[in-house]
Short mmCIF file of C-alpha atoms and ligand atoms in Angstrom, two decimals:
data_model
loop_
_atom_site.label_atom_id
_atom_site.label_comp_id
_atom_site.label_asym_id
_atom_site.label_seq_id
_atom_site.Cartn_x
_atom_site.Cartn_y
_atom_site.Cartn_z
CA MET A 561 104.24 169.20 37.37
CA THR A 562 102.97 168.61 41.07
CA THR A 563 105.32 167.70 43.88
CA THR A 564 103.81 165.11 46.28
CA GLU A 565 105.16 163.05 49.15
CA ASP A 566 105.96 160.19 46.84
CA GLY A 567 107.63 162.19 44.17
CA ILE A 568 106.42 164.50 41.26
CA LEU A 569 103.30 163.95 39.11
CA ILE A 570 104.21 164.46 35.47
CA ARG A 571 101.62 165.29 32.86
CA THR A 572 102.64 164.32 29.34
CA THR A 573 101.39 162.73 26.20
CA ILE A 574 102.91 159.34 25.29
CA ASN A 575 102.14 157.88 21.78
CA GLY A 576 99.21 160.29 21.47
CA ASP A 577 97.72 159.35 24.91
CA PRO A 578 97.54 161.92 27.65
CA THR A 579 99.40 160.20 30.40
CA THR A 580 100.06 161.23 34.15
CA PHE A 581 102.74 159.47 36.02
CA LEU A 582 104.55 159.70 39.31
CA ALA A 583 108.30 159.71 39.30
CA SER A 584 111.22 160.75 41.44
CA GLN A 585 113.04 163.75 40.59
CA ARG A 586 116.11 162.04 39.73
CA ASP A 587 114.53 159.38 37.49
CA SER A 588 115.50 159.53 33.77
CA LEU A 589 112.75 159.31 31.17
CA LEU A 590 114.13 155.86 30.37
CA GLU A 591 113.67 154.72 33.96
CA ALA A 592 110.25 156.27 34.17
CA LEU A 593 109.12 154.53 30.90
CA ARG A 594 110.49 151.25 31.85
CA GLU A 595 109.87 151.07 35.68
CA ARG A 596 106.88 153.32 36.33
CA LEU A 597 104.92 153.03 33.12
CA ASN A 598 105.94 149.38 32.31
CA MET A 599 106.91 150.39 28.85
CA THR A 600 109.94 148.22 28.35
CA GLY A 601 110.32 148.57 24.67
CA SER A 602 113.03 151.21 25.09
CA LYS A 603 116.15 149.57 26.12
CA GLU A 604 118.98 150.48 28.46
CA GLY A 605 122.27 149.69 26.70
CA CYS A 606 124.68 152.03 28.16
CA ASN A 607 122.87 154.66 30.23
CA ASN A 608 125.30 157.42 29.01
CA GLY A 609 124.23 158.45 25.55
CA ASN A 610 126.53 156.17 23.47
CA CYS A 611 124.27 153.24 22.26
CA GLY A 612 120.88 154.75 21.21
CA ALA A 613 119.02 151.64 22.54
CA CYS A 614 116.76 154.00 24.53
CA SER A 615 115.94 156.32 21.52
CA VAL A 616 112.54 158.05 21.72
CA LEU A 617 111.10 161.21 20.06
CA LEU A 618 110.60 164.17 22.37
CA ASP A 619 108.35 166.71 20.81
CA GLY A 620 109.10 165.01 17.48
CA ARG A 621 112.88 165.06 18.03
CA LEU A 622 115.09 162.07 18.27
CA VAL A 623 116.77 161.94 21.80
CA ASN A 624 118.27 159.39 24.09
CA SER A 625 115.76 158.83 26.90
CA CYS A 626 118.59 157.95 29.17
CA LEU A 627 119.94 161.64 28.97
CA VAL A 628 116.47 163.15 29.63
CA LEU A 629 115.09 163.71 33.16
CA ALA A 630 111.51 162.45 33.57
CA ALA A 631 110.55 165.89 35.01
CA GLU A 632 111.61 167.36 31.60
CA VAL A 633 108.75 165.80 29.82
CA GLU A 634 106.07 167.74 31.70
CA GLY A 635 103.80 169.17 29.01
CA ALA A 636 105.74 167.48 26.14
CA ARG A 637 105.02 164.82 23.63
CA VAL A 638 106.84 161.55 23.78
CA ASP A 639 106.86 158.81 21.19
CA THR A 640 108.17 155.50 21.87
CA ILE A 641 108.49 152.11 20.01
CA GLU A 642 105.25 151.07 21.63
CA GLY A 643 103.44 153.54 19.36
CA MET A 644 105.04 152.44 16.12
CA ALA A 645 102.78 149.48 15.09
CA GLU A 646 99.01 150.13 14.61
CA GLY A 647 97.40 147.36 16.43
CA GLU A 648 98.45 144.20 14.56
CA GLN A 649 99.71 146.20 11.70
CA LEU A 650 103.42 146.53 11.75
CA HIS A 651 105.03 149.73 10.60
CA PRO A 652 106.81 149.29 7.19
CA LEU A 653 110.13 149.70 8.91
CA GLN A 654 109.27 146.91 11.37
CA ARG A 655 108.26 144.66 8.46
CA ALA A 656 111.46 145.47 6.52
CA PHE A 657 113.63 144.68 9.66
CA LEU A 658 111.98 141.32 9.83
CA GLU A 659 112.19 140.56 6.07
CA GLU A 660 115.86 141.73 5.88
CA ALA A 661 116.88 139.88 9.13
CA ALA A 662 118.09 143.16 10.37
CA LEU A 663 118.17 141.81 14.02
CA GLN A 664 119.65 139.02 15.98
CA CYS A 665 119.44 139.49 19.79
CA GLY A 666 117.09 142.47 19.21
CA ILE A 667 118.33 144.69 21.99
CA CYS A 668 119.28 147.49 19.70
CA THR A 669 116.19 147.05 17.42
CA PRO A 670 113.68 149.40 19.13
CA GLY A 671 116.23 152.17 19.18
CA PHE A 672 117.12 151.63 15.52
CA LEU A 673 113.38 151.59 14.53
CA VAL A 674 112.54 154.77 16.42
CA ALA A 675 115.75 156.52 15.04
CA SER A 676 114.97 155.25 11.44
CA ARG A 677 111.40 156.50 11.73
CA ALA A 678 112.74 159.90 12.62
CA LEU A 679 115.09 159.79 9.73
CA LEU A 680 112.35 158.99 7.20
CA ALA A 681 110.15 161.74 8.53
CA GLU A 682 112.87 164.19 7.80
CA ASN A 683 114.35 162.71 4.70
CA PRO A 684 112.01 160.16 3.00
CA ARG A 685 114.62 158.95 0.52
CA PRO A 686 117.94 158.97 2.27
CA THR A 687 121.09 157.78 0.48
CA GLU A 688 123.01 154.98 2.14
CA GLU A 689 125.52 157.36 3.49
CA GLU A 690 122.80 159.64 4.96
CA ALA A 691 121.14 156.70 6.55
CA ARG A 692 124.49 155.52 8.11
CA PHE A 693 125.32 158.99 9.22
CA TRP A 694 121.89 159.56 10.92
CA LEU A 695 122.18 156.11 12.63
CA ALA A 696 125.77 156.55 13.81
CA GLY A 697 124.46 157.05 17.35
CA ASN A 698 122.86 153.58 17.37
CA LEU A 699 125.06 150.57 18.12
CA CYS A 700 124.45 147.03 17.28
CA ARG A 701 126.87 144.24 18.39
CA CYS A 702 125.30 141.48 16.27
CA THR A 703 124.38 142.41 12.74
CA GLY A 704 127.30 144.32 11.44
CA TYR A 705 124.76 147.17 10.35
CA ASP A 706 124.52 146.15 6.66
CA LYS A 707 121.21 144.41 7.08
CA ILE A 708 119.80 147.28 9.18
CA ILE A 709 120.76 149.83 6.54
CA ARG A 710 119.28 147.64 3.78
CA ALA A 711 116.01 147.32 5.76
CA VAL A 712 115.82 151.08 6.30
CA LEU A 713 116.36 151.86 2.61
CA LYS A 714 113.88 149.14 1.60
CA ALA A 715 111.23 150.67 3.82
CA ALA A 716 112.03 154.09 2.57
CA GLY A 717 111.42 152.99 -0.94
CA GLU A 718 108.11 151.30 0.03
CA MET A 719 106.92 154.27 2.05
CA ASP A 720 107.92 156.87 -0.57
CA GLY A 721 106.31 154.82 -3.38
CA LYS A 722 102.88 154.92 -1.50
CA ARG A 723 103.03 158.71 -1.10
CA MET B 1383 121.62 159.27 40.31
CA GLN B 1384 121.86 161.29 43.43
CA ALA B 1385 118.85 162.82 44.89
CA VAL B 1386 118.37 165.87 42.65
CA ARG B 1387 115.70 168.47 42.43
CA TYR B 1388 114.49 169.80 39.08
CA ALA B 1389 113.25 173.35 38.57
CA ARG B 1390 112.08 174.90 35.36
CA ALA B 1391 112.93 178.69 34.82
CA SER B 1392 110.74 180.60 32.45
CA SER B 1393 112.72 183.82 32.37
CA VAL B 1394 116.41 184.83 32.66
CA ASP B 1395 115.72 186.65 35.86
CA GLU B 1396 113.90 183.44 37.38
CA ALA B 1397 116.91 181.36 36.41
CA ILE B 1398 119.20 183.85 38.20
CA THR B 1399 117.12 183.61 41.35
CA MET B 1400 117.00 179.77 41.27
CA LEU B 1401 120.64 179.46 40.86
CA ARG B 1402 121.29 181.92 43.67
CA GLU B 1403 119.08 180.14 45.99
CA GLY B 1404 120.34 176.85 44.96
CA GLY B 1405 123.90 177.78 45.82
CA GLU B 1406 127.09 175.95 44.90
CA THR B 1407 125.30 172.71 44.16
CA ALA B 1408 122.83 174.04 41.67
CA ARG B 1409 123.51 173.44 38.05
CA VAL B 1410 122.16 174.76 34.79
CA LEU B 1411 120.50 171.99 32.67
CA ALA B 1412 120.53 172.69 29.00
CA GLY B 1413 120.56 169.44 26.72
CA GLY B 1414 121.86 167.29 29.72
CA THR B 1415 124.13 165.36 27.42
CA ASP B 1416 127.14 166.10 29.66
CA VAL B 1417 125.65 167.06 33.05
CA ILE B 1418 123.17 164.17 33.35
CA VAL B 1419 125.96 161.72 32.80
CA GLN B 1420 128.16 163.54 35.28
CA ALA B 1421 125.46 163.50 37.87
CA ARG B 1422 124.74 159.80 37.35
CA GLU B 1423 128.40 158.93 37.68
CA ARG B 1424 128.63 161.23 40.65
CA ARG B 1425 131.40 163.02 39.14
CA ARG B 1426 129.80 166.25 40.32
CA HIS B 1427 127.77 166.82 43.38
CA ILE B 1428 124.39 168.38 42.22
CA ASP B 1429 121.38 169.06 44.35
CA LEU B 1430 119.31 171.12 41.84
CA PHE B 1431 119.00 171.33 38.13
CA VAL B 1432 117.67 174.51 36.74
CA ASP B 1433 116.22 173.82 33.26
CA ILE B 1434 116.90 176.89 31.08
CA LYS B 1435 115.16 175.45 28.00
CA HIS B 1436 111.85 177.12 28.60
CA ILE B 1437 113.24 180.60 28.39
CA PRO B 1438 112.45 181.59 24.77
CA GLU B 1439 115.53 183.71 24.27
CA LEU B 1440 117.86 180.80 25.29
CA MET B 1441 116.24 178.67 22.50
CA SER B 1442 116.47 181.23 19.67
CA LEU B 1443 118.68 181.49 16.48
CA THR B 1444 118.61 184.96 14.89
CA LEU B 1445 120.55 186.45 11.87
CA ASP B 1446 120.36 190.15 12.30
CA ALA B 1447 120.04 192.63 9.40
CA GLY B 1448 123.76 193.48 9.76
CA GLY B 1449 124.86 189.92 9.13
CA GLY B 1450 125.51 188.89 12.74
CA LEU B 1451 124.34 185.63 14.26
CA THR B 1452 122.98 185.19 17.77
CA VAL B 1453 122.49 181.69 18.94
CA GLY B 1454 120.56 181.12 22.26
CA ALA B 1455 122.74 179.20 24.68
CA ALA B 1456 120.45 176.19 24.91
CA THR B 1457 119.25 175.99 21.28
CA PRO B 1458 119.83 172.49 20.17
CA LEU B 1459 122.69 171.87 17.69
CA TYR B 1460 120.47 170.50 14.90
CA ARG B 1461 119.03 173.83 14.57
CA VAL B 1462 122.41 175.41 14.15
CA TYR B 1463 123.68 173.25 11.36
CA GLY B 1464 120.18 172.87 9.90
CA ASP B 1465 120.11 176.51 9.08
CA ALA B 1466 121.27 177.18 5.53
CA GLU B 1467 122.47 180.55 6.25
CA VAL B 1468 124.59 179.45 9.11
CA THR B 1469 126.07 176.68 6.88
CA ARG B 1470 126.89 179.23 4.22
CA ARG B 1471 128.14 182.05 6.26
CA PHE B 1472 129.50 180.34 9.47
CA SER B 1473 130.72 177.21 7.84
CA ALA B 1474 133.05 176.23 10.70
CA LEU B 1475 130.28 176.34 13.26
CA ALA B 1476 128.06 174.15 11.06
CA GLU B 1477 130.75 171.63 10.59
CA SER B 1478 131.64 171.27 14.15
CA THR B 1479 128.05 171.03 15.42
CA HIS B 1480 127.07 168.49 12.79
CA VAL B 1481 129.52 165.95 14.31
CA ILE B 1482 128.97 166.46 17.98
CA GLY B 1483 127.62 163.11 19.18
CA GLY B 1484 124.97 161.43 16.89
CA THR B 1485 121.57 162.61 15.87
CA ALA B 1486 120.01 162.05 19.28
CA ILE B 1487 122.70 164.02 20.98
CA GLN B 1488 122.28 166.86 18.49
CA GLY B 1489 118.59 166.91 19.33
CA ARG B 1490 119.40 168.11 22.74
CA ALA B 1491 123.06 169.32 23.09
CA SER B 1492 123.59 173.03 22.92
CA LEU B 1493 126.46 175.51 22.29
CA GLY B 1494 126.18 176.97 25.81
CA GLY B 1495 126.64 173.40 27.33
CA ASN B 1496 129.59 172.64 24.99
CA LEU B 1497 131.30 175.88 26.02
CA ALA B 1498 130.39 175.84 29.76
CA ASN B 1499 131.40 172.22 30.09
CA ALA B 1500 134.93 173.54 29.02
CA SER B 1501 136.36 170.13 27.80
CA PRO B 1502 139.77 170.78 26.23
CA ALA B 1503 138.46 168.71 23.18
CA ALA B 1504 135.04 170.35 22.90
CA ASP B 1505 134.36 170.38 19.11
CA SER B 1506 132.34 173.61 18.78
CA ILE B 1507 134.76 175.90 20.79
CA PRO B 1508 137.58 176.20 18.21
CA ALA B 1509 134.89 176.96 15.65
CA MET B 1510 133.48 179.79 17.91
CA ILE B 1511 137.01 181.19 18.68
CA ALA B 1512 137.90 181.23 15.00
CA LEU B 1513 134.64 183.11 14.15
CA GLY B 1514 135.45 185.64 16.86
CA ALA B 1515 132.33 184.59 19.07
CA VAL B 1516 131.29 186.38 22.21
CA ALA B 1517 129.38 184.70 25.13
CA ARG B 1518 126.73 186.79 26.56
CA VAL B 1519 126.36 186.06 30.24
CA ALA B 1520 123.55 186.88 32.71
CA GLY B 1521 123.95 186.85 36.52
CA PRO B 1522 123.26 188.48 39.86
CA ALA B 1523 125.71 191.43 39.09
CA GLY B 1524 124.04 192.00 35.69
CA PRO B 1525 124.80 191.11 32.10
CA ARG B 1526 128.39 190.93 30.60
CA GLU B 1527 130.09 189.69 27.47
CA VAL B 1528 133.11 187.35 27.50
CA SER B 1529 135.00 186.47 24.25
CA VAL B 1530 134.85 182.73 23.70
CA ALA B 1531 138.57 182.69 23.46
CA ASP B 1532 138.84 183.94 27.09
CA PHE B 1533 136.05 181.68 28.42
CA CYS B 1534 137.63 178.51 29.46
CA THR B 1535 140.21 178.58 32.35
CA GLY B 1536 141.09 174.86 32.59
CA PRO B 1537 139.66 171.46 31.85
CA GLY B 1538 135.97 171.66 33.07
CA ARG B 1539 136.60 175.31 34.40
CA ASN B 1540 135.48 178.60 33.12
CA VAL B 1541 135.12 182.24 34.04
CA LEU B 1542 131.48 182.06 35.26
CA GLN B 1543 130.91 183.40 38.75
CA PRO B 1544 128.25 181.75 41.07
CA GLY B 1545 124.76 182.38 39.77
CA GLU B 1546 125.96 183.38 36.31
CA PHE B 1547 125.07 181.56 33.15
CA ILE B 1548 125.40 182.04 29.35
CA THR B 1549 122.25 183.37 27.62
CA SER B 1550 123.62 183.46 24.06
CA ILE B 1551 126.55 183.24 21.85
CA HIS B 1552 127.02 186.06 19.34
CA PHE B 1553 128.94 185.80 16.10
CA PRO B 1554 129.99 189.09 14.50
CA ALA B 1555 128.90 189.69 10.72
CA ARG B 1556 131.26 188.22 8.18
CA PRO B 1557 133.11 190.70 6.02
CA ALA B 1558 132.97 190.14 2.20
CA GLY B 1559 135.52 187.64 1.00
CA SER B 1560 135.39 185.57 4.22
CA GLY B 1561 135.44 181.83 4.66
CA SER B 1562 135.72 179.49 7.58
CA ALA B 1563 136.29 175.84 8.08
CA TRP B 1564 136.55 173.34 10.94
CA GLU B 1565 137.88 169.73 11.05
CA ARG B 1566 138.78 167.06 13.61
CA PHE B 1567 140.76 163.88 13.58
CA ILE B 1568 139.14 160.85 15.16
CA PRO B 1569 140.08 157.17 14.70
CA ARG B 1570 136.33 156.36 13.94
CA ASN B 1571 134.15 157.90 11.37
CA GLU B 1572 131.62 159.25 13.85
CA MET B 1573 130.81 159.49 17.57
CA ASP B 1574 134.33 159.89 19.07
CA ILE B 1575 136.31 162.56 20.98
CA ALA B 1576 138.69 164.55 18.94
CA VAL B 1577 142.36 163.79 19.06
CA VAL B 1578 142.83 167.25 17.61
CA ASN B 1579 140.42 169.67 16.21
CA ALA B 1580 141.21 172.87 14.31
CA ALA B 1581 139.30 175.95 12.89
CA VAL B 1582 140.04 179.05 10.95
CA SER B 1583 138.19 182.00 9.75
CA LEU B 1584 139.91 184.18 7.19
CA THR B 1585 139.16 187.07 4.81
CA LEU B 1586 140.76 187.55 1.51
CA ALA B 1587 141.26 190.80 -0.69
CA GLY B 1588 142.42 189.28 -4.08
CA ASP B 1589 145.13 186.87 -3.13
CA VAL B 1590 146.15 188.62 0.17
CA VAL B 1591 144.95 187.56 3.51
CA THR B 1592 143.59 190.57 5.38
CA GLU B 1593 142.31 188.97 8.42
CA ALA B 1594 142.62 185.47 9.95
CA ARG B 1595 141.70 183.66 13.33
CA PHE B 1596 142.89 180.27 14.18
CA SER B 1597 141.98 177.82 16.97
CA LEU B 1598 143.09 174.42 17.96
CA GLY B 1599 141.51 171.86 20.48
CA ALA B 1600 142.73 168.97 22.48
CA VAL B 1601 146.27 170.22 22.39
CA ALA B 1602 146.32 172.16 25.67
CA PRO B 1603 144.25 172.40 28.89
CA ILE B 1604 141.91 174.69 27.17
CA PRO B 1605 140.94 175.23 23.48
CA LEU B 1606 143.65 177.55 22.09
CA SER B 1607 143.65 180.77 20.08
CA VAL B 1608 146.62 180.58 17.75
CA PRO B 1609 147.50 184.20 16.89
CA THR B 1610 151.01 183.17 15.52
CA ALA B 1611 149.37 181.24 12.74
CA ALA B 1612 147.40 184.23 11.80
CA GLU B 1613 150.57 186.34 11.85
CA ALA B 1614 152.13 184.01 9.35
CA LEU B 1615 149.24 184.64 6.83
CA VAL B 1616 147.95 188.17 7.37
CA GLY B 1617 149.12 190.93 5.09
CA ARG B 1618 150.68 188.32 2.87
CA PRO B 1619 149.70 186.70 -0.47
CA LEU B 1620 148.38 183.21 -0.10
CA THR B 1621 151.02 180.77 -1.33
CA ASP B 1622 152.17 177.14 -0.32
CA ALA B 1623 154.90 178.81 1.55
CA THR B 1624 152.75 181.12 3.67
CA ILE B 1625 150.27 178.31 4.39
CA ALA B 1626 153.19 176.11 5.43
CA ALA B 1627 154.47 178.73 7.68
CA ALA B 1628 150.92 178.95 9.34
CA ASP B 1629 150.87 175.13 9.77
CA GLU B 1630 154.31 175.25 11.43
CA ALA B 1631 153.18 177.98 13.76
CA ALA B 1632 150.08 175.90 14.72
CA LYS B 1633 152.38 172.96 15.42
CA ALA B 1634 154.59 175.07 17.66
CA ALA B 1635 151.64 176.52 19.46
CA ALA B 1636 150.25 173.06 20.44
CA THR B 1637 151.31 171.75 23.85
CA PRO B 1638 149.53 168.48 24.03
CA ILE B 1639 149.76 165.56 26.41
CA SER B 1640 149.98 161.88 25.47
CA ASP B 1641 146.91 159.89 26.54
CA MET B 1642 144.92 156.99 25.32
CA ARG B 1643 143.74 158.94 22.30
CA GLY B 1644 146.99 160.07 20.94
CA THR B 1645 150.58 160.93 21.64
CA ILE B 1646 152.22 164.25 21.85
CA ARG B 1647 153.99 163.73 18.51
CA GLN B 1648 150.83 162.67 16.71
CA ARG B 1649 148.94 165.58 18.03
CA LYS B 1650 151.54 168.12 17.08
CA HIS B 1651 151.64 166.56 13.57
CA LEU B 1652 147.87 166.66 13.32
CA SER B 1653 147.82 170.39 14.37
CA ALA B 1654 149.81 171.19 11.30
CA VAL B 1655 147.86 168.83 8.95
CA LEU B 1656 144.40 169.94 10.13
CA THR B 1657 145.49 173.54 9.97
CA GLU B 1658 146.53 173.18 6.38
CA ARG B 1659 143.18 171.45 5.52
CA VAL B 1660 140.99 174.13 7.14
CA ILE B 1661 142.86 176.89 5.49
CA ARG B 1662 142.50 175.53 2.06
CA ARG B 1663 138.76 174.74 2.60
CA ALA B 1664 138.22 178.31 4.11
CA VAL B 1665 140.05 179.80 1.15
CA GLU B 1666 137.86 177.94 -1.28
CA ARG B 1667 134.74 179.33 0.54
CA ALA B 1668 136.04 182.79 0.71
CA ARG B 1669 136.44 182.81 -3.07
CA ALA B 1670 133.08 181.18 -3.90
C1 FAD C 2238 127.34 160.08 23.29
C2 FAD C 2238 128.02 161.43 23.51
C3 FAD C 2238 128.72 161.92 22.41
C4 FAD C 2238 129.39 163.16 22.52
N1 FAD C 2238 130.09 163.58 21.47
C5 FAD C 2238 130.73 164.82 21.51
C6 FAD C 2238 131.46 165.33 20.45
O1 FAD C 2238 131.71 164.62 19.37
N2 FAD C 2238 132.02 166.47 20.60
C7 FAD C 2238 131.90 167.38 21.73
O2 FAD C 2238 132.40 168.43 21.77
N3 FAD C 2238 131.12 166.89 22.73
C8 FAD C 2238 130.45 165.69 22.69
N4 FAD C 2238 129.70 165.20 23.65
C9 FAD C 2238 129.54 166.05 24.87
C10 FAD C 2238 128.34 166.94 24.92
O3 FAD C 2238 127.28 166.41 24.14
C11 FAD C 2238 128.59 168.40 24.41
O4 FAD C 2238 129.53 168.93 25.34
C12 FAD C 2238 127.24 169.13 24.46
O5 FAD C 2238 127.41 170.38 23.68
C13 FAD C 2238 126.87 169.70 25.91
O6 FAD C 2238 125.67 170.48 25.75
P1 FAD C 2238 124.34 170.28 26.70
O7 FAD C 2238 123.46 171.21 26.20
O8 FAD C 2238 123.92 168.94 26.60
O9 FAD C 2238 125.03 170.59 28.06
P2 FAD C 2238 124.62 170.14 29.58
O10 FAD C 2238 124.87 168.65 29.75
O11 FAD C 2238 123.12 170.55 29.85
O12 FAD C 2238 125.53 171.04 30.38
C14 FAD C 2238 126.89 170.86 30.38
C15 FAD C 2238 127.65 171.72 31.45
O13 FAD C 2238 127.38 173.07 31.11
C16 FAD C 2238 126.53 173.84 32.03
N5 FAD C 2238 125.64 174.60 31.21
C17 FAD C 2238 124.81 174.32 30.27
N6 FAD C 2238 124.29 175.33 29.60
C18 FAD C 2238 124.77 176.40 30.30
C19 FAD C 2238 124.70 177.83 30.06
N7 FAD C 2238 123.85 178.36 29.17
N8 FAD C 2238 125.32 178.66 30.96
C20 FAD C 2238 126.13 178.16 31.97
N9 FAD C 2238 126.35 176.84 32.11
C21 FAD C 2238 125.68 176.01 31.29
C22 FAD C 2238 125.84 172.77 32.78
O14 FAD C 2238 125.56 173.17 34.15
C23 FAD C 2238 126.90 171.66 32.78
O15 FAD C 2238 127.83 171.92 33.79
C24 FAD C 2238 129.06 164.01 23.65
C25 FAD C 2238 128.33 163.49 24.61
C26 FAD C 2238 127.75 162.22 24.64
C27 FAD C 2238 126.96 161.66 25.73
S1 FES C 2239 120.95 153.59 27.00
FE1 FES C 2239 120.61 155.55 26.33
S2 FES C 2239 122.09 155.70 24.82
FE2 FES C 2239 122.56 153.86 25.59
S1 FES C 2240 120.76 142.74 17.12
FE1 FES C 2240 121.96 142.41 18.96
S2 FES C 2240 122.76 144.42 19.30
FE2 FES C 2240 121.76 144.70 17.50
#
């Protein structure tokens, strides 16, 4: 981390790419992603840790990027929704969300996808209850959750089947 | 958010220096799940965050040969409940940390932050009190230990002096025949602030309770120790009557307020109900 006149230079790795960006010391990671790096996939729902729309992985761990300072990611690995599809190839979770109609307005979707991916990395075949418990920090005002859970379990089955 | 500086400490001594130089408006930054929200809402005036997560001992979790547990103050909660030995031997701690916020909060939030933030409803504090935990503190005047039961002095206030911070929480070894449990009441299934929370740790010799420690949260300005509930059980055989006496003692010790989350009457009632539940669960574990 280097302090300059315009702020601080932060060196990090985002979705596998070494990235250096300028931020102010008070920026949250969410603000830095959206406003400095133009990565607007992570959403701001509440800005206080309650909704999960800003979910990202920090060194492989699911966190709310609105509750991380940009300066904290110096030297760390950040994974966002932008890194989930491989080119045109959607991630199985993304496909399952489309197939199961697990979204309406879509504001919560990037957060659910990132959080679900973290779930399946740790627990490839979650029960419905485990999936609901893991995703309790992600809020959706549109779907009523059932379709989201169905999509997550479907993707889990597909991904685990291919292992 | 206000214009705040960020500094990363790599050792306990460096953190002490940074906090001293930062003065009154410097704050320790652990998981940030309380303090970043407070800074953003300008509920606290903060000029400097001292990040303690790059100090290795603050991010540790160690079970020593004697059976004691030491958790680095900034160790994220998922590592606490994710440890099978912690779950088995320090069940109350595992139960409380597993429901603090959701997965993303648990990826960052720490025991040190939950304790230092000193919310009357903080979920891990009653578990720590019941398990007899001690906070190890570093500061300009040298290290010291403070029992978690004596740590909070009022809502959002604690015993820490300027420049001091918690380095770890130490849990003494569990005697044979011990069990512990923690439970809270919230109107939702997850992600809510406790209306009441309760914890107990007890030790059995046959049917007789030889040791017990109780704690209740959200029923007073600070998380409470409830020695009167322990007195109702210790030295007595475990019966429905002695358990009921402990429940009544917990209810009597609770001095809650009525607010948007619950009334005095409901909180007193819950103090007894939750105390009964944690006793029964802890007993099952002690016998297992
Ligand atoms: C959505 C959401 C849900 C939540 N749900 C719960 C819940 O269910 N139950 C619950 O109890 N809490 C809950 N919280 C509150 C919070 O997550 C916990 O209190 C958490 O344990 C705080 O830890 P932290 O590491 O994030 O602390 P921080 O925010 O980093 O720090 C909190 C305070 O403690 C100080 N501090 C931190 N570490 C130390 C240290 N080692 N020494 C001295 N001072 C220190 C900081 O300066 C600050 O004043 C929730 C918060 C959010 C945003
Ligand atoms: S915007 Fe971060 S949790 Fe809602
Ligand atoms: S789809 Fe609209 S909030 Fe979830």
